[in-house]
Amino acid sequence: MKFKNVAATGAVFMAAALALSACSSSSTGTASTTPATSSAAAEATSAPLDASLTGTITAGGSSAQANAETAWITAYNAQVKGVTVNYDKSQGSGGGVTNWLAGSYDFAGSDSPLKPDQVTAAAAQCGTGGALNLPVYLDGVAIIYKLDGVTTLNLSTETIAKIFSLAITTWNDPAIVADNPGVTLPATPITTVARSDGSGTTQTFTNFLSEAAPSAWAFPASNAWPVTGNVSSQKGGSGVVQAVGAGSGTIGYADHSAIGDATAATINKVEFSADAATAAFAAAATTVPTGTGDLSQKIDYSKLTGTDVYPIPLVSYQIVCTTFKDAKQAELAKSFIGFVASSVGQKVAAKNAGSAPIPDATLTEVLASLATVK
């Protein structure tokens, strides 16, 4: 499976932003990026954008959101030219939340909602209303590899857990052979590649391993990679992708939108597609709020067993205070995030970052929560 980043001018993004009917999808090889939204729900529509707004929004965090952020910012600025949106992906979700809690960011991008201690810490930054975790980005964690002579690969959940826990160390291990009948696999040593920074993608991946393969994965779910040994540690999703591509016998994990031309394995014979990610969200995501209006999602991996659902969906958030210290910044953040969380904003990301749209019913909840921000 390959992903082709779609370069587009502001005019193309503007066309996408204004096309209220379905957008055409971008090419990602054999993976579908056709937006899949619920026909039962009306399109989620944010308040009309105020083109007279001026100012600067400073944010950062999730590298998984990076391609979507570029698309969202370009499309938003085609309509609201006076607002500068700066999004720094360099520190990942962990750094984004840390900087936001310190008051440096207007919002944080994170591939996991705030942890209990961070919810408590947010009260100091946001006041008694605390913070809102708003799901705005849906994709999947891809398992990418570089193995000479092997262009198609399937891995079961148990095998993935054993590879990344270093229990499987060569590519011709019987477990991998069993997952790939008819495929000739070399005795090449396996080198796993993982994130070195605090990463929501790591959190999502280790959540999956802990819950879907507990007998093979003995490590805690964490945003810090818990395995030491023959692991190449790289900063950012792009660092993982580059290290996998530059190696031989390498395997790593990254948000699907970031994998570029890397080759991804199917997981339990399921290939990533936007439809499969949306189906996974519909089947397994449940809102587990940390406070009024919060929309933190919990994935039940036991429900992701069908051939039409992607086994490792990635839900990413924009995290904001319910009460900003500066009302002007609240106005700017609400304007931008409102666009991101509209059906149009989701189509912009799907077309240009290869992500899957958040279902409209959830977007409607996001916009309702956002409306309470002040």
Short mmCIF file of C-alpha atoms in Angstrom, two decimals:
data_model
loop_
_atom_site.label_atom_id
_atom_site.label_comp_id
_atom_site.label_asym_id
_atom_site.label_seq_id
_atom_site.Cartn_x
_atom_site.Cartn_y
_atom_site.Cartn_z
CA MET A 1 0.00 0.00 0.00
CA LYS A 2 1.38 3.40 -0.92
CA PHE A 3 0.39 6.94 -0.06
CA LYS A 4 0.91 9.84 -2.40
CA ASN A 5 0.92 13.26 -0.82
CA VAL A 6 -1.24 15.58 -2.85
CA ALA A 7 0.24 19.00 -3.51
CA ALA A 8 -2.35 21.65 -4.09
CA THR A 9 -2.57 25.36 -4.48
CA GLY A 10 -4.69 27.57 -2.27
CA ALA A 11 -7.23 27.73 -5.05
CA VAL A 12 -7.65 23.97 -5.03
CA PHE A 13 -8.07 23.97 -1.27
CA MET A 14 -10.60 26.77 -1.59
CA ALA A 15 -12.55 24.72 -4.10
CA ALA A 16 -12.51 21.80 -1.70
CA ALA A 17 -13.65 24.01 1.16
CA LEU A 18 -16.55 25.39 -0.83
CA ALA A 19 -17.65 22.09 -2.36
CA LEU A 20 -20.45 21.11 -0.01
CA SER A 21 -21.17 18.02 -2.02
CA ALA A 22 -18.81 15.03 -1.89
CA CYS A 23 -15.17 15.71 -2.76
CA SER A 24 -13.33 13.43 -5.09
CA SER A 25 -10.67 11.38 -3.30
CA SER A 26 -6.92 11.57 -3.79
CA SER A 27 -4.94 8.59 -4.98
CA THR A 28 -3.26 6.40 -2.36
CA GLY A 29 -2.43 3.38 -4.47
CA THR A 30 -4.85 0.59 -3.64
CA ALA A 31 -6.16 2.27 -0.51
CA SER A 32 -9.47 4.10 -0.77
CA THR A 33 -9.76 7.64 0.59
CA THR A 34 -13.38 8.13 -0.38
CA PRO A 35 -15.08 10.09 2.41
CA ALA A 36 -17.48 7.84 4.30
CA THR A 37 -19.97 9.76 6.39
CA SER A 38 -23.27 8.72 7.87
CA SER A 39 -26.16 9.29 5.52
CA ALA A 40 -28.44 9.43 8.56
CA ALA A 41 -26.82 12.58 9.91
CA ALA A 42 -27.00 16.02 8.38
CA GLU A 43 -23.68 17.55 7.44
CA ALA A 44 -21.96 19.14 10.39
CA THR A 45 -21.75 22.83 9.61
CA SER A 46 -19.73 25.32 11.63
CA ALA A 47 -20.70 28.95 12.04
CA PRO A 48 -19.98 31.03 8.91
CA LEU A 49 -16.35 32.06 8.86
CA ASP A 50 -15.73 35.69 9.77
CA ALA A 51 -13.36 36.96 7.09
CA SER A 52 -12.63 40.11 9.11
CA LEU A 53 -10.82 38.24 11.90
CA THR A 54 -7.15 39.04 12.45
CA GLY A 55 -4.51 37.61 14.75
CA THR A 56 -2.30 34.60 15.29
CA ILE A 57 -3.08 31.11 16.56
CA THR A 58 -0.15 29.17 18.00
CA ALA A 59 -0.55 25.42 18.35
CA GLY A 60 1.35 22.19 18.00
CA GLY A 61 1.64 18.53 18.86
CA SER A 62 0.57 15.48 16.89
CA SER A 63 2.74 14.79 13.86
CA ALA A 64 -0.06 12.51 12.62
CA GLN A 65 -2.21 15.61 12.14
CA ALA A 66 0.55 17.47 10.28
CA ASN A 67 -0.57 16.85 6.69
CA ALA A 68 -4.18 17.57 7.61
CA GLU A 69 -3.14 20.75 9.44
CA THR A 70 -1.37 21.99 6.32
CA ALA A 71 -4.52 21.40 4.30
CA TRP A 72 -6.82 22.91 6.93
CA ILE A 73 -4.68 26.02 7.35
CA THR A 74 -4.46 26.62 3.60
CA ALA A 75 -8.19 26.17 3.09
CA TYR A 76 -9.03 28.30 6.12
CA ASN A 77 -6.69 31.10 5.04
CA ALA A 78 -8.28 31.14 1.60
CA GLN A 79 -11.34 32.50 3.39
CA VAL A 80 -9.92 34.17 6.51
CA LYS A 81 -6.78 35.85 5.26
CA GLY A 82 -6.02 37.91 8.37
CA VAL A 83 -5.46 34.99 10.76
CA THR A 84 -2.07 33.26 10.88
CA VAL A 85 -2.18 29.67 12.15
CA ASN A 86 1.16 28.23 13.29
CA TYR A 87 1.23 24.48 13.97
CA ASP A 88 4.45 22.86 15.21
CA LYS A 89 4.60 19.07 14.78
CA SER A 90 8.20 18.72 15.92
CA GLN A 91 7.53 17.60 19.51
CA GLY A 92 4.71 15.15 18.86
CA SER A 93 1.58 14.77 20.93
CA GLY A 94 3.46 14.62 24.23
CA GLY A 95 5.30 17.89 23.63
CA GLY A 96 2.16 19.51 22.29
CA VAL A 97 0.20 18.76 25.45
CA THR A 98 3.13 19.83 27.65
CA ASN A 99 3.43 23.18 25.85
CA TRP A 100 -0.31 23.72 25.94
CA LEU A 101 -0.46 23.02 29.67
CA ALA A 102 2.34 25.56 30.10
CA GLY A 103 0.25 28.19 28.32
CA SER A 104 2.40 28.34 25.18
CA TYR A 105 -0.27 27.06 22.76
CA ASP A 106 -3.84 28.06 22.05
CA PHE A 107 -4.62 24.41 21.41
CA ALA A 108 -2.76 21.11 21.40
CA GLY A 109 -2.94 18.40 18.77
CA SER A 110 -2.81 14.96 20.36
CA ASP A 111 -3.44 11.39 19.21
CA SER A 112 -4.71 10.53 22.67
CA PRO A 113 -6.93 12.45 25.08
CA LEU A 114 -5.57 13.99 28.25
CA LYS A 115 -4.55 11.56 30.98
CA PRO A 116 -6.10 11.93 34.45
CA ASP A 117 -3.13 13.89 35.82
CA GLN A 118 -3.23 16.16 32.77
CA VAL A 119 -6.96 16.74 33.26
CA THR A 120 -6.13 17.93 36.78
CA ALA A 121 -3.26 20.08 35.52
CA ALA A 122 -5.52 21.64 32.89
CA ALA A 123 -7.64 23.18 35.61
CA ALA A 124 -4.75 25.51 36.44
CA GLN A 125 -4.56 26.65 32.84
CA CYS A 126 -8.25 26.61 31.97
CA GLY A 127 -10.09 27.29 35.20
CA THR A 128 -12.80 25.17 36.80
CA GLY A 129 -14.32 24.20 33.45
CA GLY A 130 -11.13 22.39 32.52
CA ALA A 131 -10.31 21.21 29.03
CA LEU A 132 -12.12 19.69 26.07
CA ASN A 133 -10.71 16.80 24.03
CA LEU A 134 -12.30 17.30 20.59
CA PRO A 135 -11.86 14.45 18.06
CA VAL A 136 -11.17 16.04 14.67
CA TYR A 137 -8.93 13.58 12.82
CA LEU A 138 -9.39 9.91 11.98
CA ASP A 139 -6.81 7.68 10.35
CA GLY A 140 -5.01 4.47 11.17
CA VAL A 141 -1.66 3.29 12.47
CA ALA A 142 0.15 1.64 9.56
CA ILE A 143 2.74 -1.11 10.01
CA ILE A 144 5.45 -0.34 7.46
CA TYR A 145 8.42 -2.48 6.51
CA LYS A 146 11.43 -2.72 4.21
CA LEU A 147 12.36 -6.27 3.20
CA ASP A 148 14.10 -6.96 -0.09
CA GLY A 149 12.08 -9.20 -2.38
CA VAL A 150 8.88 -9.00 -0.30
CA THR A 151 6.31 -6.57 -1.63
CA THR A 152 3.21 -7.96 0.06
CA LEU A 153 3.01 -8.99 3.67
CA ASN A 154 0.24 -9.89 6.10
CA LEU A 155 0.69 -9.86 9.85
CA SER A 156 -1.72 -11.07 12.51
CA THR A 157 -2.19 -9.15 15.74
CA GLU A 158 -0.26 -11.78 17.72
CA THR A 159 2.63 -11.74 15.27
CA ILE A 160 2.85 -7.93 15.36
CA ALA A 161 2.98 -8.04 19.17
CA LYS A 162 5.75 -10.65 19.12
CA ILE A 163 7.79 -8.73 16.53
CA PHE A 164 7.63 -5.42 18.41
CA SER A 165 8.27 -7.08 21.79
CA LEU A 166 11.40 -8.64 20.20
CA ALA A 167 10.15 -12.21 20.73
CA ILE A 168 10.38 -12.71 16.93
CA THR A 169 13.77 -11.70 15.56
CA THR A 170 13.99 -12.99 11.97
CA TRP A 171 11.72 -12.59 8.99
CA ASN A 172 11.41 -16.32 8.33
CA ASP A 173 10.06 -17.00 11.81
CA PRO A 174 7.32 -19.68 11.69
CA ALA A 175 4.70 -17.20 12.90
CA ILE A 176 5.36 -14.81 9.99
CA VAL A 177 5.52 -17.74 7.56
CA ALA A 178 2.13 -18.95 8.82
CA ASP A 179 0.65 -15.48 8.21
CA ASN A 180 1.97 -15.51 4.62
CA PRO A 181 1.42 -18.86 2.89
CA GLY A 182 3.22 -19.05 -0.45
CA VAL A 183 5.48 -16.08 0.29
CA THR A 184 9.24 -16.73 0.41
CA LEU A 185 10.62 -14.99 3.48
CA PRO A 186 14.37 -14.54 4.05
CA ALA A 187 16.27 -15.19 7.27
CA THR A 188 17.03 -11.47 7.51
CA PRO A 189 17.21 -10.13 11.08
CA ILE A 190 14.36 -7.84 12.08
CA THR A 191 15.05 -4.31 13.30
CA THR A 192 12.07 -2.57 14.86
CA VAL A 193 11.75 1.20 14.56
CA ALA A 194 9.84 3.19 17.18
CA ARG A 195 9.24 6.77 18.27
CA SER A 196 11.75 8.35 20.65
CA ASP A 197 9.48 11.25 21.57
CA GLY A 198 6.26 11.28 23.56
CA SER A 199 3.81 10.16 20.90
CA GLY A 200 0.07 9.73 20.68
CA THR A 201 0.66 7.32 17.80
CA THR A 202 2.75 5.20 20.18
CA GLN A 203 -0.07 5.45 22.73
CA THR A 204 -2.60 4.25 20.15
CA PHE A 205 -0.34 1.42 18.97
CA THR A 206 0.46 0.20 22.50
CA ASN A 207 -3.22 0.45 23.46
CA PHE A 208 -3.93 -1.88 20.56
CA LEU A 209 -1.15 -4.32 21.49
CA SER A 210 -2.09 -4.36 25.18
CA GLU A 211 -5.78 -4.96 24.57
CA ALA A 212 -5.78 -7.06 21.40
CA ALA A 213 -2.76 -9.28 22.15
CA PRO A 214 -2.31 -9.41 25.93
CA SER A 215 -0.72 -12.87 25.88
CA ALA A 216 2.04 -11.69 23.53
CA TRP A 217 2.52 -8.12 24.73
CA ALA A 218 3.62 -7.73 28.36
CA PHE A 219 4.41 -4.02 28.27
CA PRO A 220 2.25 -1.11 29.47
CA ALA A 221 0.30 1.06 27.09
CA SER A 222 2.15 4.35 26.98
CA ASN A 223 3.01 7.35 24.83
CA ALA A 224 6.67 6.44 25.42
CA TRP A 225 7.91 3.31 23.61
CA PRO A 226 8.35 0.71 26.38
CA VAL A 227 10.67 -1.81 24.68
CA THR A 228 14.46 -1.61 24.82
CA GLY A 229 17.00 -3.65 22.88
CA ASN A 230 17.23 -3.95 19.11
CA VAL A 231 15.07 -0.86 18.56
CA SER A 232 15.93 2.09 16.34
CA SER A 233 14.46 5.13 18.14
CA GLN A 234 13.45 8.04 15.90
CA LYS A 235 11.86 11.41 16.53
CA GLY A 236 8.50 11.98 14.89
CA GLY A 237 6.48 9.87 12.51
CA SER A 238 8.62 11.13 9.64
CA GLY A 239 11.73 9.89 11.47
CA VAL A 240 10.25 6.41 11.77
CA VAL A 241 9.28 6.35 8.09
CA GLN A 242 12.72 7.51 7.00
CA ALA A 243 14.53 4.97 9.17
CA VAL A 244 12.38 2.10 7.92
CA GLY A 245 12.97 3.13 4.30
CA ALA A 246 16.71 3.51 4.77
CA GLY A 247 17.15 0.12 6.42
CA SER A 248 16.94 -3.53 5.48
CA GLY A 249 14.68 -5.89 7.38
CA THR A 250 13.17 -2.92 9.21
CA ILE A 251 9.63 -2.57 10.50
CA GLY A 252 7.93 0.35 12.22
CA TYR A 253 4.62 2.08 12.87
CA ALA A 254 3.31 5.48 11.77
CA ASP A 255 0.12 7.30 11.00
CA HIS A 256 -1.05 6.23 7.55
CA SER A 257 -1.02 9.77 6.19
CA ALA A 258 2.70 10.04 6.93
CA ILE A 259 4.03 6.86 5.30
CA GLY A 260 4.75 8.33 1.88
CA ASP A 261 5.99 5.60 -0.49
CA ALA A 262 6.68 3.11 2.29
CA THR A 263 5.09 -0.32 1.98
CA ALA A 264 2.49 -1.22 4.60
CA ALA A 265 1.51 -4.70 5.70
CA THR A 266 -2.08 -5.76 5.88
CA ILE A 267 -3.19 -6.48 9.44
CA ASN A 268 -5.26 -9.62 9.87
CA LYS A 269 -5.65 -9.43 6.07
CA VAL A 270 -7.23 -5.98 6.29
CA GLU A 271 -5.73 -3.14 4.25
CA PHE A 272 -6.11 0.45 5.36
CA SER A 273 -8.84 2.48 3.70
CA ALA A 274 -10.88 5.47 4.76
CA ASP A 275 -14.00 3.31 4.74
CA ALA A 276 -12.32 0.73 6.99
CA ALA A 277 -11.20 3.43 9.44
CA THR A 278 -14.67 4.96 9.55
CA ALA A 279 -16.21 1.52 10.05
CA ALA A 280 -13.79 0.90 12.92
CA PHE A 281 -14.77 4.17 14.59
CA ALA A 282 -18.46 3.36 14.21
CA ALA A 283 -18.02 -0.16 15.58
CA ALA A 284 -15.68 0.43 18.48
CA ALA A 285 -15.48 4.09 19.59
CA THR A 286 -17.36 5.18 22.70
CA THR A 287 -17.35 8.63 24.27
CA VAL A 288 -15.86 8.56 27.76
CA PRO A 289 -15.97 12.20 28.91
CA THR A 290 -13.65 13.67 31.52
CA GLY A 291 -16.05 16.56 32.10
CA THR A 292 -19.02 18.43 30.65
CA GLY A 293 -18.73 18.66 26.88
CA ASP A 294 -15.60 16.51 26.68
CA LEU A 295 -15.54 13.99 23.82
CA SER A 296 -12.66 11.64 24.68
CA GLN A 297 -13.03 8.38 22.78
CA LYS A 298 -12.35 4.83 24.00
CA ILE A 299 -11.71 2.12 21.40
CA ASP A 300 -12.91 -1.42 22.16
CA TYR A 301 -10.49 -3.49 20.09
CA SER A 302 -12.49 -6.68 20.68
CA LYS A 303 -15.07 -5.27 18.26
CA LEU A 304 -12.56 -4.82 15.41
CA THR A 305 -12.55 -8.34 14.04
CA GLY A 306 -14.33 -8.01 10.70
CA THR A 307 -12.71 -7.89 7.28
CA ASP A 308 -14.17 -4.44 6.64
CA VAL A 309 -12.82 -2.68 9.76
CA TYR A 310 -9.25 -1.48 10.17
CA PRO A 311 -7.75 -3.03 13.33
CA ILE A 312 -5.76 0.03 14.52
CA PRO A 313 -7.82 3.20 14.02
CA LEU A 314 -6.17 6.42 15.15
CA VAL A 315 -8.39 9.14 16.61
CA SER A 316 -6.64 12.47 17.07
CA TYR A 317 -7.82 15.49 19.02
CA GLN A 318 -7.53 19.21 19.25
CA ILE A 319 -7.47 20.07 22.95
CA VAL A 320 -8.71 23.46 24.15
CA CYS A 321 -9.61 25.22 27.36
CA THR A 322 -13.27 25.74 28.09
CA THR A 323 -12.31 29.25 29.17
CA PHE A 324 -9.40 31.06 27.55
CA LYS A 325 -7.45 33.68 29.46
CA ASP A 326 -7.71 35.89 26.37
CA ALA A 327 -11.17 36.16 24.81
CA LYS A 328 -9.65 37.20 21.47
CA GLN A 329 -7.65 33.97 21.27
CA ALA A 330 -10.78 32.02 22.13
CA GLU A 331 -12.56 33.64 19.19
CA LEU A 332 -9.72 32.79 16.79
CA ALA A 333 -9.36 29.20 18.00
CA LYS A 334 -13.11 28.60 17.81
CA SER A 335 -13.17 29.91 14.25
CA PHE A 336 -10.35 27.68 13.05
CA ILE A 337 -11.35 24.52 14.93
CA GLY A 338 -14.96 25.07 13.88
CA PHE A 339 -13.81 24.89 10.25
CA VAL A 340 -11.68 21.80 10.97
CA ALA A 341 -14.65 20.05 12.62
CA SER A 342 -17.12 20.83 9.84
CA SER A 343 -17.95 18.31 7.13
CA VAL A 344 -16.15 20.57 4.67
CA GLY A 345 -13.01 20.66 6.82
CA GLN A 346 -13.08 16.88 7.09
CA LYS A 347 -13.33 16.55 3.30
CA VAL A 348 -10.33 18.85 2.91
CA ALA A 349 -8.28 16.53 5.15
CA ALA A 350 -9.58 13.40 3.43
CA LYS A 351 -8.73 14.73 -0.01
CA ASN A 352 -5.30 16.10 0.83
CA ALA A 353 -4.02 13.99 3.74
CA GLY A 354 -5.69 10.66 2.97
CA SER A 355 -7.51 10.58 6.31
CA ALA A 356 -11.03 9.37 6.99
CA PRO A 357 -13.74 11.86 7.91
CA ILE A 358 -14.98 11.82 11.50
CA PRO A 359 -18.66 10.77 11.29
CA ASP A 360 -21.03 13.73 11.06
CA ALA A 361 -22.91 12.76 14.23
CA THR A 362 -19.66 13.11 16.21
CA LEU A 363 -18.72 16.33 14.42
CA THR A 364 -22.06 17.81 15.46
CA GLU A 365 -21.17 17.02 19.08
CA VAL A 366 -17.73 18.58 18.61
CA LEU A 367 -19.24 21.80 17.29
CA ALA A 368 -21.74 21.90 20.15
CA SER A 369 -18.91 21.55 22.69
CA LEU A 370 -16.83 24.15 20.88
CA ALA A 371 -19.72 26.60 21.04
CA THR A 372 -19.45 26.61 24.85
CA VAL A 373 -15.81 27.77 24.78
CA LYS A 374 -15.32 31.37 25.85
#
